[in-house]
Coordinates of C-alpha atoms and ligand atoms in Angstrom, one line a residue:
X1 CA 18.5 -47.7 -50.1
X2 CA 21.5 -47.4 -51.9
X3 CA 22.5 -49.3 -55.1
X4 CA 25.8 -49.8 -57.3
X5 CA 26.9 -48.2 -60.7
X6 CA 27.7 -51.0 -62.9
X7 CA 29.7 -49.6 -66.4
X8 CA 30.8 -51.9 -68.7
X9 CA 32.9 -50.9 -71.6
X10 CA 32.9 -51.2 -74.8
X11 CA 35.7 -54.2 -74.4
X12 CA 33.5 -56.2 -72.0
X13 CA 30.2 -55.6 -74.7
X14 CA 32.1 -55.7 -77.7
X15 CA 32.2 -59.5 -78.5
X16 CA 29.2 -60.8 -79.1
X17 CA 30.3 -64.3 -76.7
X18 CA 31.6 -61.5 -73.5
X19 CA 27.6 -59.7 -73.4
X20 CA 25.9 -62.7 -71.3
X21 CA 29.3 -63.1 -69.0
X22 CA 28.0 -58.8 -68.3
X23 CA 24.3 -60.1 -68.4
X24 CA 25.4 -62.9 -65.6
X25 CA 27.2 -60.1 -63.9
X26 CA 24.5 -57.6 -63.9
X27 CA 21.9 -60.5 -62.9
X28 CA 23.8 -61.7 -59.9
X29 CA 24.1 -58.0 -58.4
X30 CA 20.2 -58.0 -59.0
X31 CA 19.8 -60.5 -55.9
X32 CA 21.4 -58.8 -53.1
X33 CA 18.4 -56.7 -51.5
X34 CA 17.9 -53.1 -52.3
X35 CA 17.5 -51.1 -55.1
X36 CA 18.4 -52.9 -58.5
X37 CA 21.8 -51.2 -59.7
X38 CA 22.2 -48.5 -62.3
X39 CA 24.6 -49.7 -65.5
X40 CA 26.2 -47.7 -67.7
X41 CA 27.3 -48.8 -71.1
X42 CA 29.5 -47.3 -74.3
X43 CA 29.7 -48.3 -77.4
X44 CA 30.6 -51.9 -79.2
X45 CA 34.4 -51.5 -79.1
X46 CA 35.4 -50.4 -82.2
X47 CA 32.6 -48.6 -83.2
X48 CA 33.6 -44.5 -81.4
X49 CA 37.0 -44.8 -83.5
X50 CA 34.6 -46.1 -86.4
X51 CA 31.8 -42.9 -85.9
X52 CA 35.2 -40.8 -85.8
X53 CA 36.5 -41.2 -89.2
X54 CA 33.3 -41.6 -90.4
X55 CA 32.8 -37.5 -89.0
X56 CA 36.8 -37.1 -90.1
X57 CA 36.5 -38.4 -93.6
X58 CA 33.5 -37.6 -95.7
X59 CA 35.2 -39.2 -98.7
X60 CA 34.9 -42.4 -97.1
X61 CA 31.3 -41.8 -95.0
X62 CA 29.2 -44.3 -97.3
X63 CA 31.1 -47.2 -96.7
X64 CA 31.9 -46.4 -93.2
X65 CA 28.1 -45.7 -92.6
X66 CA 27.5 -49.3 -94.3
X67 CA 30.0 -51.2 -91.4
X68 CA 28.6 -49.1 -88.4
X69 CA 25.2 -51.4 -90.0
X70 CA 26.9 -54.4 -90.5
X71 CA 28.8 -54.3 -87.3
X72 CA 25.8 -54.5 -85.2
X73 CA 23.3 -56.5 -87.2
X74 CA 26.1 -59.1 -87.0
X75 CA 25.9 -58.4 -83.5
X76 CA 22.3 -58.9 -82.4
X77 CA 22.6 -61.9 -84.9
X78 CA 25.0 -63.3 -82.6
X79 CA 23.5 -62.9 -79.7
X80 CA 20.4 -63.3 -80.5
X81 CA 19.1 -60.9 -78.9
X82 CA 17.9 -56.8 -79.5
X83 CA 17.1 -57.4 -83.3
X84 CA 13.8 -55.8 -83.1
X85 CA 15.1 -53.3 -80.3
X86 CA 17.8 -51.7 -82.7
X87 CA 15.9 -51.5 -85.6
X88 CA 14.5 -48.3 -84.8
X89 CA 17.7 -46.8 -83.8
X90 CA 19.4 -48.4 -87.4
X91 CA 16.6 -46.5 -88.8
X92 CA 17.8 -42.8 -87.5
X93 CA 21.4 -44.0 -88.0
X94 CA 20.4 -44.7 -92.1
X95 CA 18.6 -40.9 -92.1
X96 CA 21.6 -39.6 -90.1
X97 CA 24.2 -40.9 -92.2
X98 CA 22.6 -40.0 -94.9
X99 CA 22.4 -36.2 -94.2
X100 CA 25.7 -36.2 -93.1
X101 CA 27.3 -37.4 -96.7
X102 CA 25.5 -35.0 -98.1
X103 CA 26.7 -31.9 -95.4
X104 CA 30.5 -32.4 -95.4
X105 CA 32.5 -31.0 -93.1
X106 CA 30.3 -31.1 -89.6
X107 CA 30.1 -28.7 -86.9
X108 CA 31.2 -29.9 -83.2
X109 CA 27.7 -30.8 -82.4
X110 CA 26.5 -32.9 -85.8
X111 CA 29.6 -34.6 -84.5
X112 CA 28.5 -35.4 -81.1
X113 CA 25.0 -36.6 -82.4
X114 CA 26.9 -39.0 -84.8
X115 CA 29.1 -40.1 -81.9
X116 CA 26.4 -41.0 -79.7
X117 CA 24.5 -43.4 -81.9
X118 CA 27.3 -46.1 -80.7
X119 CA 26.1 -45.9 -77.0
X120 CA 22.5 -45.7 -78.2
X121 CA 22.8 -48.8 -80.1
X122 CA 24.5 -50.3 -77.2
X123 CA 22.0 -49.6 -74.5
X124 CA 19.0 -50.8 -76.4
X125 CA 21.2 -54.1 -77.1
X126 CA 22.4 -54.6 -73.5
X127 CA 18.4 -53.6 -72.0
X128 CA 17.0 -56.4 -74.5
X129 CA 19.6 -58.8 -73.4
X130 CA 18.5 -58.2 -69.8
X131 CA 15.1 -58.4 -70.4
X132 CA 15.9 -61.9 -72.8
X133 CA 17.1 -62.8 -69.2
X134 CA 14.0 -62.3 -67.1
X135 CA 15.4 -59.1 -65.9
X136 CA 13.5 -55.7 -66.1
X137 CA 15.3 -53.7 -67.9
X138 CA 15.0 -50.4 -70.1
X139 CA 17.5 -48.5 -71.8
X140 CA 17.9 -44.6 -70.9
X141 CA 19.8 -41.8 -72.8
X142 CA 21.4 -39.6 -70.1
X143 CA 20.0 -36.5 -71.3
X144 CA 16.6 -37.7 -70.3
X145 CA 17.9 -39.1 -67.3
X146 CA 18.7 -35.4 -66.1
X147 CA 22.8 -35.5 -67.2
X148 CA 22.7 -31.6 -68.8
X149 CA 26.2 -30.3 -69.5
X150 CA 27.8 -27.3 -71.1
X151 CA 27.8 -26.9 -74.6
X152 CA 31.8 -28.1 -74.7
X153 CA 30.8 -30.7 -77.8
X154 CA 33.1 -33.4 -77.5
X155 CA 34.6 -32.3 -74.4
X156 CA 31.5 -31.6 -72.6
X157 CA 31.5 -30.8 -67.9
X158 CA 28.4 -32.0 -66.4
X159 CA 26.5 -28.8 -65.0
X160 CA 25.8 -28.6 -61.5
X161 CA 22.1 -29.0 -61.8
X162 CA 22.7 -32.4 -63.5
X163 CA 23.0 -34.5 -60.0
X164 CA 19.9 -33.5 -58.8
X165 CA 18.1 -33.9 -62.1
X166 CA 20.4 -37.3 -62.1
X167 CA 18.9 -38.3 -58.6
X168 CA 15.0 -37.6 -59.3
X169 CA 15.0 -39.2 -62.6
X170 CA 17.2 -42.8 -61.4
X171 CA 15.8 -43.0 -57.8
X172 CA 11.7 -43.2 -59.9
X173 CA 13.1 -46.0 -61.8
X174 CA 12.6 -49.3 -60.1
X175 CA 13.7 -51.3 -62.8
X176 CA 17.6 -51.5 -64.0
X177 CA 18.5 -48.5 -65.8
X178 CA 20.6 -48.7 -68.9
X179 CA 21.9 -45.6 -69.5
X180 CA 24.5 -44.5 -72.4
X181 CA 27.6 -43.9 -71.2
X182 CA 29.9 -41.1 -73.0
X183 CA 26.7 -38.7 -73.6
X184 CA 25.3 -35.7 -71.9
X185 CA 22.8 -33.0 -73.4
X186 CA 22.8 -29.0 -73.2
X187 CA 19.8 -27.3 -71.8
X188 CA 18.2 -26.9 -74.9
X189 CA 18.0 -30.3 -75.7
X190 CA 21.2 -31.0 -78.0
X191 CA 23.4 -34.5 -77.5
X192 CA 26.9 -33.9 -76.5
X193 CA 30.0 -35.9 -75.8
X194 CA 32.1 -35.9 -72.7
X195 CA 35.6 -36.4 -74.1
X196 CA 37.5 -40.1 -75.7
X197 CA 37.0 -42.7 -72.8
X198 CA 34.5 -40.7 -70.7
X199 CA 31.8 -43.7 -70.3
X200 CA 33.7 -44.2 -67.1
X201 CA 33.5 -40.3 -66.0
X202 CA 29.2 -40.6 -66.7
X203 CA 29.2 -43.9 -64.3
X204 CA 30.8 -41.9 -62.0
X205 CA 28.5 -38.8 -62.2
X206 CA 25.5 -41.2 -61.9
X207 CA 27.0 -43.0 -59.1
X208 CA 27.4 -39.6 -57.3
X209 CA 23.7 -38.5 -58.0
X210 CA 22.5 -41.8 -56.5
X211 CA 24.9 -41.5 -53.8
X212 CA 25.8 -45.3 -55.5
X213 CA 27.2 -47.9 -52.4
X214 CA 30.2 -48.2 -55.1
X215 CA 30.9 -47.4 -58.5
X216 CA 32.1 -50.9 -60.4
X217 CA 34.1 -50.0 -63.4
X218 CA 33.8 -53.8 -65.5
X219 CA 36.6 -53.8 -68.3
X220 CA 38.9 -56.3 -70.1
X221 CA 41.7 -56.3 -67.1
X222 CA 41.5 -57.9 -63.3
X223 CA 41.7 -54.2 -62.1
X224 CA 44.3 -51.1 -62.5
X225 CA 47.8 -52.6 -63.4
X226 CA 50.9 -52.0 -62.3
X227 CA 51.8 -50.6 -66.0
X228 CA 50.0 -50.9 -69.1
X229 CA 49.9 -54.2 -70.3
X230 CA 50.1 -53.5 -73.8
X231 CA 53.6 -52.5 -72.8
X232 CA 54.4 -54.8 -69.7
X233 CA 52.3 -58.0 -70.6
X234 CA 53.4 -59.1 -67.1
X235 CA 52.3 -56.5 -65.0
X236 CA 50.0 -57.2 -62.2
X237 CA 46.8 -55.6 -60.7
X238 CA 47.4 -53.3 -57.8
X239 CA 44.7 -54.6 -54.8
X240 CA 44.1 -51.1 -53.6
X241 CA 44.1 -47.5 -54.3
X242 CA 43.6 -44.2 -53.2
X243 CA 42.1 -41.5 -55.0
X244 CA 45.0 -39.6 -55.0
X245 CA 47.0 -42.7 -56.8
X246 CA 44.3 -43.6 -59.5
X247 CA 43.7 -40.4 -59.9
X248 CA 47.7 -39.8 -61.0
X249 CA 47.5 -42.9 -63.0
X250 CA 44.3 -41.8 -64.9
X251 CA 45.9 -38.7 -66.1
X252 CA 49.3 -39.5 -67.0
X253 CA 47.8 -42.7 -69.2
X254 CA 46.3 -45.6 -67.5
X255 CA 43.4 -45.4 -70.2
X256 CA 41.4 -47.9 -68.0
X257 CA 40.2 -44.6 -66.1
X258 CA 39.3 -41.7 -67.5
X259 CA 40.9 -38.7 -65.6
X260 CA 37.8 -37.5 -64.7
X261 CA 36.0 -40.3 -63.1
X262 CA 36.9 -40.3 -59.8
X263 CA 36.2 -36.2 -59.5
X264 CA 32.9 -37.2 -58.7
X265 CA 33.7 -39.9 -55.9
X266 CA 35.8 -38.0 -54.0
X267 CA 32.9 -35.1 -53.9
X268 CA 31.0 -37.7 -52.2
X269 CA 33.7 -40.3 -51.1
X270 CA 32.6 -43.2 -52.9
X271 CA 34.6 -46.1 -53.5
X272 CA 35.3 -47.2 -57.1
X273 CA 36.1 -50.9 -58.3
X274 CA 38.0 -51.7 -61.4
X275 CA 36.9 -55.2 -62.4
X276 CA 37.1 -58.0 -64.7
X277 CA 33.9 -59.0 -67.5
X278 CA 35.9 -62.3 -68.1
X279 CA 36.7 -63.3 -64.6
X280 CA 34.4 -61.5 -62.4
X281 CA 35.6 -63.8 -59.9
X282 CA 38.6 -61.6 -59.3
X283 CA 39.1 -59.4 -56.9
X284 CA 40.3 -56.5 -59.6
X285 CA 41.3 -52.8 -57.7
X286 CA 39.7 -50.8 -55.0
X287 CA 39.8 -47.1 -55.1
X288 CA 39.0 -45.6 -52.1
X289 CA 39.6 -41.9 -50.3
X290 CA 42.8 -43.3 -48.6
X291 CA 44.6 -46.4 -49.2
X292 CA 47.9 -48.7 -47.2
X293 CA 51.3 -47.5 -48.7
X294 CA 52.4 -50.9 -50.4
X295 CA 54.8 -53.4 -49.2
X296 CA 56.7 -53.2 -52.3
X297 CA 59.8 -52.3 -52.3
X298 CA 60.5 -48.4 -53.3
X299 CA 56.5 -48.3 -52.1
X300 CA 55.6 -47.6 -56.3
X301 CA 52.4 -49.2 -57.0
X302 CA 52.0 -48.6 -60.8
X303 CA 53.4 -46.8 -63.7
X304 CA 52.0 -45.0 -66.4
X305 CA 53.1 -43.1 -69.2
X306 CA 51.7 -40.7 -71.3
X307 CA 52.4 -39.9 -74.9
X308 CA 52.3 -37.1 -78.0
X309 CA 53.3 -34.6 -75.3
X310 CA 55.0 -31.3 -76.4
X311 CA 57.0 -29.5 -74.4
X312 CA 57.2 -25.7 -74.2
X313 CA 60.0 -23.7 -72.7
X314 CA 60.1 -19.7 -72.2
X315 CA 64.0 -18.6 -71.3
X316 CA 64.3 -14.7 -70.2
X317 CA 67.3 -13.6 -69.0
X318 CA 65.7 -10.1 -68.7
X319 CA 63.1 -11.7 -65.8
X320 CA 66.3 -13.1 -63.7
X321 CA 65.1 -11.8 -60.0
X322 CA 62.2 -10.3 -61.4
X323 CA 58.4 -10.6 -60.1
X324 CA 56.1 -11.6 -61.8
X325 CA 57.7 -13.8 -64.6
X326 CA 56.2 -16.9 -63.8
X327 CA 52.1 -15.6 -63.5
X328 CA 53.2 -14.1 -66.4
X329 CA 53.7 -17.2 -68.8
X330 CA 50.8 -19.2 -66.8
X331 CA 48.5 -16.2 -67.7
X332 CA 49.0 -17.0 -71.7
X333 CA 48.0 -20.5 -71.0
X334 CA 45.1 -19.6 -69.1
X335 CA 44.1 -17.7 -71.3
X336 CA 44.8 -20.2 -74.6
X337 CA 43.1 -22.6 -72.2
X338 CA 45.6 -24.7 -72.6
X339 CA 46.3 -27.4 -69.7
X340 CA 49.6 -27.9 -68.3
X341 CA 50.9 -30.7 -67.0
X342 CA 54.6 -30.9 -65.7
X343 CA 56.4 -27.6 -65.2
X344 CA 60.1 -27.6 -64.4
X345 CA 61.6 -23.6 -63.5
X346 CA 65.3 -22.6 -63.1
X347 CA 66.0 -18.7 -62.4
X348 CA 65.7 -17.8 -66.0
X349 CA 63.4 -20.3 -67.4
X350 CA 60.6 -22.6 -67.1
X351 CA 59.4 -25.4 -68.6
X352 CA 56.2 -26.8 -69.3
X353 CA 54.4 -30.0 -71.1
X354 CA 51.0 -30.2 -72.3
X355 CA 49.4 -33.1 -73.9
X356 CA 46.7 -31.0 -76.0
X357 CA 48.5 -28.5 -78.4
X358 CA 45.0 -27.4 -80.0
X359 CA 45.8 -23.8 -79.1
X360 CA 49.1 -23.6 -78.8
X361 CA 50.2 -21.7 -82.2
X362 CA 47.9 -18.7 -80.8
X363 CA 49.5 -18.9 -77.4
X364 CA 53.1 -19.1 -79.0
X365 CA 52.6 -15.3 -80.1
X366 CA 52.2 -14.2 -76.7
X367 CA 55.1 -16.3 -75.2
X368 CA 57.5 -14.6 -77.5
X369 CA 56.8 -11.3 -76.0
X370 CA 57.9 -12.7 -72.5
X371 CA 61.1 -14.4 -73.6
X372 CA 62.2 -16.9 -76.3
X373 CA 60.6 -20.0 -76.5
X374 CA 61.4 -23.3 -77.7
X375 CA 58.7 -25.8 -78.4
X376 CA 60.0 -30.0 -78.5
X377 CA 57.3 -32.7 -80.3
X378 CA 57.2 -36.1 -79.7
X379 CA 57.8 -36.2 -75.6
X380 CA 56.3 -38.9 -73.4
X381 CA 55.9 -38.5 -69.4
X382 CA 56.1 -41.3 -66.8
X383 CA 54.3 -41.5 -63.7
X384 CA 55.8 -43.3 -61.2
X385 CA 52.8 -44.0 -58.8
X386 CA 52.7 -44.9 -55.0
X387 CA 51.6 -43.1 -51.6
X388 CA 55.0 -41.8 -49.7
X389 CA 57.2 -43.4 -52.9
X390 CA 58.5 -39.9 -53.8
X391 CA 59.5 -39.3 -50.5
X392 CA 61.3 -42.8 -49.7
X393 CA 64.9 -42.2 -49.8
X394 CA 66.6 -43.3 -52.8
X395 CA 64.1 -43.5 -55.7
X396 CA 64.8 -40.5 -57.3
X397 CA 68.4 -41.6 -57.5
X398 CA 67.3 -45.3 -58.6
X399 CA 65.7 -44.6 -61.0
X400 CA 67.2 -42.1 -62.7
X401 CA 70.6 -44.4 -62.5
X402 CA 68.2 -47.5 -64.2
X403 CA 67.2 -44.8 -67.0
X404 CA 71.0 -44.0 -67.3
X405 CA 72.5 -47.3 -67.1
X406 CA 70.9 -48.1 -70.7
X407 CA 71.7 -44.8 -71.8
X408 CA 67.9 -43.3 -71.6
X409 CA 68.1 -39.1 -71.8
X410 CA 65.9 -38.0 -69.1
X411 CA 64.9 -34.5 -70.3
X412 CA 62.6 -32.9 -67.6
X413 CA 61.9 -33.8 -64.0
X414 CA 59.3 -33.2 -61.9
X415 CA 58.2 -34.5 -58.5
X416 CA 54.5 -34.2 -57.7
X417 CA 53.4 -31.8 -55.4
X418 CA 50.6 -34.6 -54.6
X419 CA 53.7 -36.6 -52.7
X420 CA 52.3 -39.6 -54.6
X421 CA 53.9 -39.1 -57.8
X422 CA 57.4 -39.0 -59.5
X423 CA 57.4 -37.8 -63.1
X424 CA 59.5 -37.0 -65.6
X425 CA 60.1 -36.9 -69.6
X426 CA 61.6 -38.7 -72.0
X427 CA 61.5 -39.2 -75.8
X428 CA 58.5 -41.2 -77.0
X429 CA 60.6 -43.6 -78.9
X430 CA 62.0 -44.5 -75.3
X431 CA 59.0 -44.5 -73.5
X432 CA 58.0 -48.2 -74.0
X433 CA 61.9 -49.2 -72.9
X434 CA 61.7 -46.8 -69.8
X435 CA 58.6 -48.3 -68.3
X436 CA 59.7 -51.5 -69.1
X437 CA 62.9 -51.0 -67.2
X438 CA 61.2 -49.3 -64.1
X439 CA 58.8 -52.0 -63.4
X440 CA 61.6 -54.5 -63.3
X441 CA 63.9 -52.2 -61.4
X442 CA 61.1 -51.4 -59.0
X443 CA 59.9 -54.6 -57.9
X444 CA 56.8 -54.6 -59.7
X445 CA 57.2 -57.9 -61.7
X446 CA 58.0 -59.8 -58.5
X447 CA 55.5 -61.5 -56.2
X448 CA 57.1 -61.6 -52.9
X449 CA 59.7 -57.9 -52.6
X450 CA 63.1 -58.4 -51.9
X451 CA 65.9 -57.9 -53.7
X452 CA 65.9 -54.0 -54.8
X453 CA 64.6 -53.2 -51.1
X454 CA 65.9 -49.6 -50.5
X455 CA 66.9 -48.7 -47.6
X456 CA 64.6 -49.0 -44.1
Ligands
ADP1 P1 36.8 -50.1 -71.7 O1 36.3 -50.4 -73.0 O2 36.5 -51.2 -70.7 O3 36.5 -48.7 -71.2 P2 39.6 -49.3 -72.2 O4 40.2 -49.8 -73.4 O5 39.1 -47.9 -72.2 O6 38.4 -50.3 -71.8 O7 40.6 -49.5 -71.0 C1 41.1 -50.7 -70.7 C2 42.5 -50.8 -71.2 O8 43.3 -49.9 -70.6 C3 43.2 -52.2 -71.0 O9 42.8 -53.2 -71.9 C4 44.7 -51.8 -71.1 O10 45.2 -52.0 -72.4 C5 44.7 -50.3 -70.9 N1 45.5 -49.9 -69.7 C6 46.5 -48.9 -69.7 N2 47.1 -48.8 -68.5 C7 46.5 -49.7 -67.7 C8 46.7 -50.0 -66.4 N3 47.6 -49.4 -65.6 N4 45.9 -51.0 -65.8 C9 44.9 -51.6 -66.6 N5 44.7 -51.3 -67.9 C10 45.5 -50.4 -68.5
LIG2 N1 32.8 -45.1 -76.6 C1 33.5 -43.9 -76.1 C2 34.9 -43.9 -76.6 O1 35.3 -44.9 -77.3 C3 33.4 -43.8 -74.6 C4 34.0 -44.8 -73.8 O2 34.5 -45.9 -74.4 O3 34.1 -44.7 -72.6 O4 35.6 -43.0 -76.4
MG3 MG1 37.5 -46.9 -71.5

């Protein structure tokens, strides 16, 4: 019978006073009939940027080590709850932080085992708060739950075999399963780390394994927004998605998804919910294979912006009318494994962003050979988000004359080939102001459309 996925991130767990509004959550979703559901859980928030510098800065490790403690005794001290459940795992964390002062610099996978001590310590905290609750509960570490990756530390790809591991080990347990979120292991049995954010990918992967009713992402917003708020404080949740939409908005910056989670539900078409820990009550955002065009004027559902993008650009007056110049340059990048995002081409050049510039130096060499190239820092790319929005008449042209009005350089365009989504670049200083702008101009602040109604 089939079950939910139930993640909740490290902003719904993170205060103490938010866990038992999750434990009420989780506890409620125990009563309807079936199988209890799955729930996935990262770390306290906080503590994966805390585990980060402590792996970044071994000058500073001891008393970093010392407030990864504090952070969570003060936790379970709070709750009242998990003391004797953690103490075990405070244990390992004194032994491993211990070895690690000593080491220095870490390799990629002494990185990942630091890194996943947050989500262990969270899992053995949420499972004893269940279980303080009547509820049977046990806490699970994905690698023995069956979720075996590739050895990609810090960036690791479920393998294929994980799902049906995944299934056999979840669909035995008829208790609630509290599994760590962010974590996967490699065949021979080593921890490693699916990427910043990717607690929402491994609810997703579980969810697909169980071939989950729904996967319920719980976070600290009534759903996906129609901007960031942290730019737009007024911006409002968007009822209903389709994969195509979220999926846009994931990757260009709407950090409430991780790109990757919804890879997974559209393999198996299963809806995903972004909901609220604090008011669970709401009706938050449904992501499902295909979703309504919105009422809204211009049909734009949500923007989201992206920055730290570089752009690259290869001009080659020598490949004008010639074959071949374009697999050419996308041949480097394949090669330097370095992922594109926008590309823009005219007859002589083309240009490209990227968001991860890792690789880049190595790849530059081999650019230069093909024509000369001009690298630009400090870029940011907006989505502008909504089925059948870049193909209403108009929008290009309105919102490229909002941008202009206030004087905003626009300095590469794109329109996605996914017919869902507008993009283009701008300077990061004017990133905040551009979104701003947009949401206004495109009738996203407003409750009821009407006055910037394009054309019919
Ligand atoms: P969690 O700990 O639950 O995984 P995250 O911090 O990863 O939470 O993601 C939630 C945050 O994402 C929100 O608090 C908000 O600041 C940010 N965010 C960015 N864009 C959006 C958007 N379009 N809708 C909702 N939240 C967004
Ligand atoms: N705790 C991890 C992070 O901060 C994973 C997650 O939050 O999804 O990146
Ligand atoms: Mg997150």
């Amino acid at each position: 019978m089939s079950r939910v996925v139930m993640k909740f991130g490290g902003t719904s767990v993170g205060i103490a006073s938010n866990l038992g509004e999750a434990i009420r959550i989780i506890a409620r979703e125990t009563r309807t009939p079936g199988l209890p559901p799955i729930v996935v859980v990262s770390a306290l928030s906080g503590v994966t940027n805390l585990l980060v510098d402590f792996c970044a800065l071994p000058s500073r490790r001891e008393a970093l080590a010392a407030r990864f403690l504090e952070r969570h005794e003060s936790y379970v001290a709070e709750t009242g709850f998990g003391a004797a459940e953690i103490t075990p795992l405070l244990a390992q964390w004194r032994q491993l932080a211990q070895a690690s002062i000593a080491l220095g610099a870490l390799t990629a996978a002494a990185r990942d085992r630091v890194l996943a001590m947050g989500e262990r310590l969270a899992a053995a905290i949420v499972a004893a708060g269940l279980r303080a609750h009547g509820l049977d509960a046990q806490a699970v570490l994905a690698g023995d739950a069956g979720l075996v990756t590739d050895e990609r530390f810090g960036a690791a790809h479920p393998l294929p075999e994980a799902t049906e591991l995944l299934g056999q080990t979840l669909s035995a347990m008829t208790c609630i399963a509290v599994v760590t979120g962010f974590l996967g292991r490699t065949l021979d049995g080593r921890i490693t780390t699916l990427g910043r954010g990717g607690s929402d990918f491994s609810a997703a992967i579980l969810g697909a394994a169980v071939q989950a009713r729904e996967i319920q992402i719980w976070t600290d917003t009534s759903g996906m927004l129609s901007a960031d708020p942290r730019i737009v404080p007024e911006a409002r949740p968007v009822p209903h998605l389709s994969f195509a939409e979220a999926s846009e908005l994931a990757y260009f910056g709407a950090k409430v998804l991780h790109p990757k989670t919804l890879l997974p539900a559209i393999d198996r078409g299963i809806a995903v919910r972004i909901l609220n820990t604090a008011r669970p009550d709401d009706a938050g955002s449904r992501i499902t294979p295909a979703a309504e065009p919105t009422d809204a004027p211009w049909r734009v559902k949500s923007i989201a912006c992206k920055k730290a993008v570089t752009a690259v650009t290869i001009v080659s007056t020598r490949m004008l009318l010639a074959h071949g110049f374009l697999a050419r340059v996308f041949e480097v990048f394949g090669r330097h494994h370095l992922v594109v995002d926008l590309v823009t081409t005219s007859e002589v050049s083309i240009s490209i962003t990227l968001d991860d510039t890792c690789r880049l130096d190595d790849a530059l060499a081999d650019l230069e050979g093909i024509g000369r190239v001009e690298v630009r820092e400090g870029l940011a790319v907006i989505a502008v988000v909504g089925e059948g929005a870049p193909t209403r008449v108009g929008l290009a042209g309105h919102v490229f004359t909002l941008l202009g009005g206030v004087g905003l350089v626009v300095e590469m365009i794109s329109q996605g080939a996914s017919r869902v989504n507008l993009s283009f670049v701008v300077r990061e200083e004017d990133a905040d102001k551009a979104v701003r702008l947009l949401h206004r101009g495109l009738g996203l602040d407003m409750e009821v459309p009407a006055a910037a109604a394009p054309p019919r």
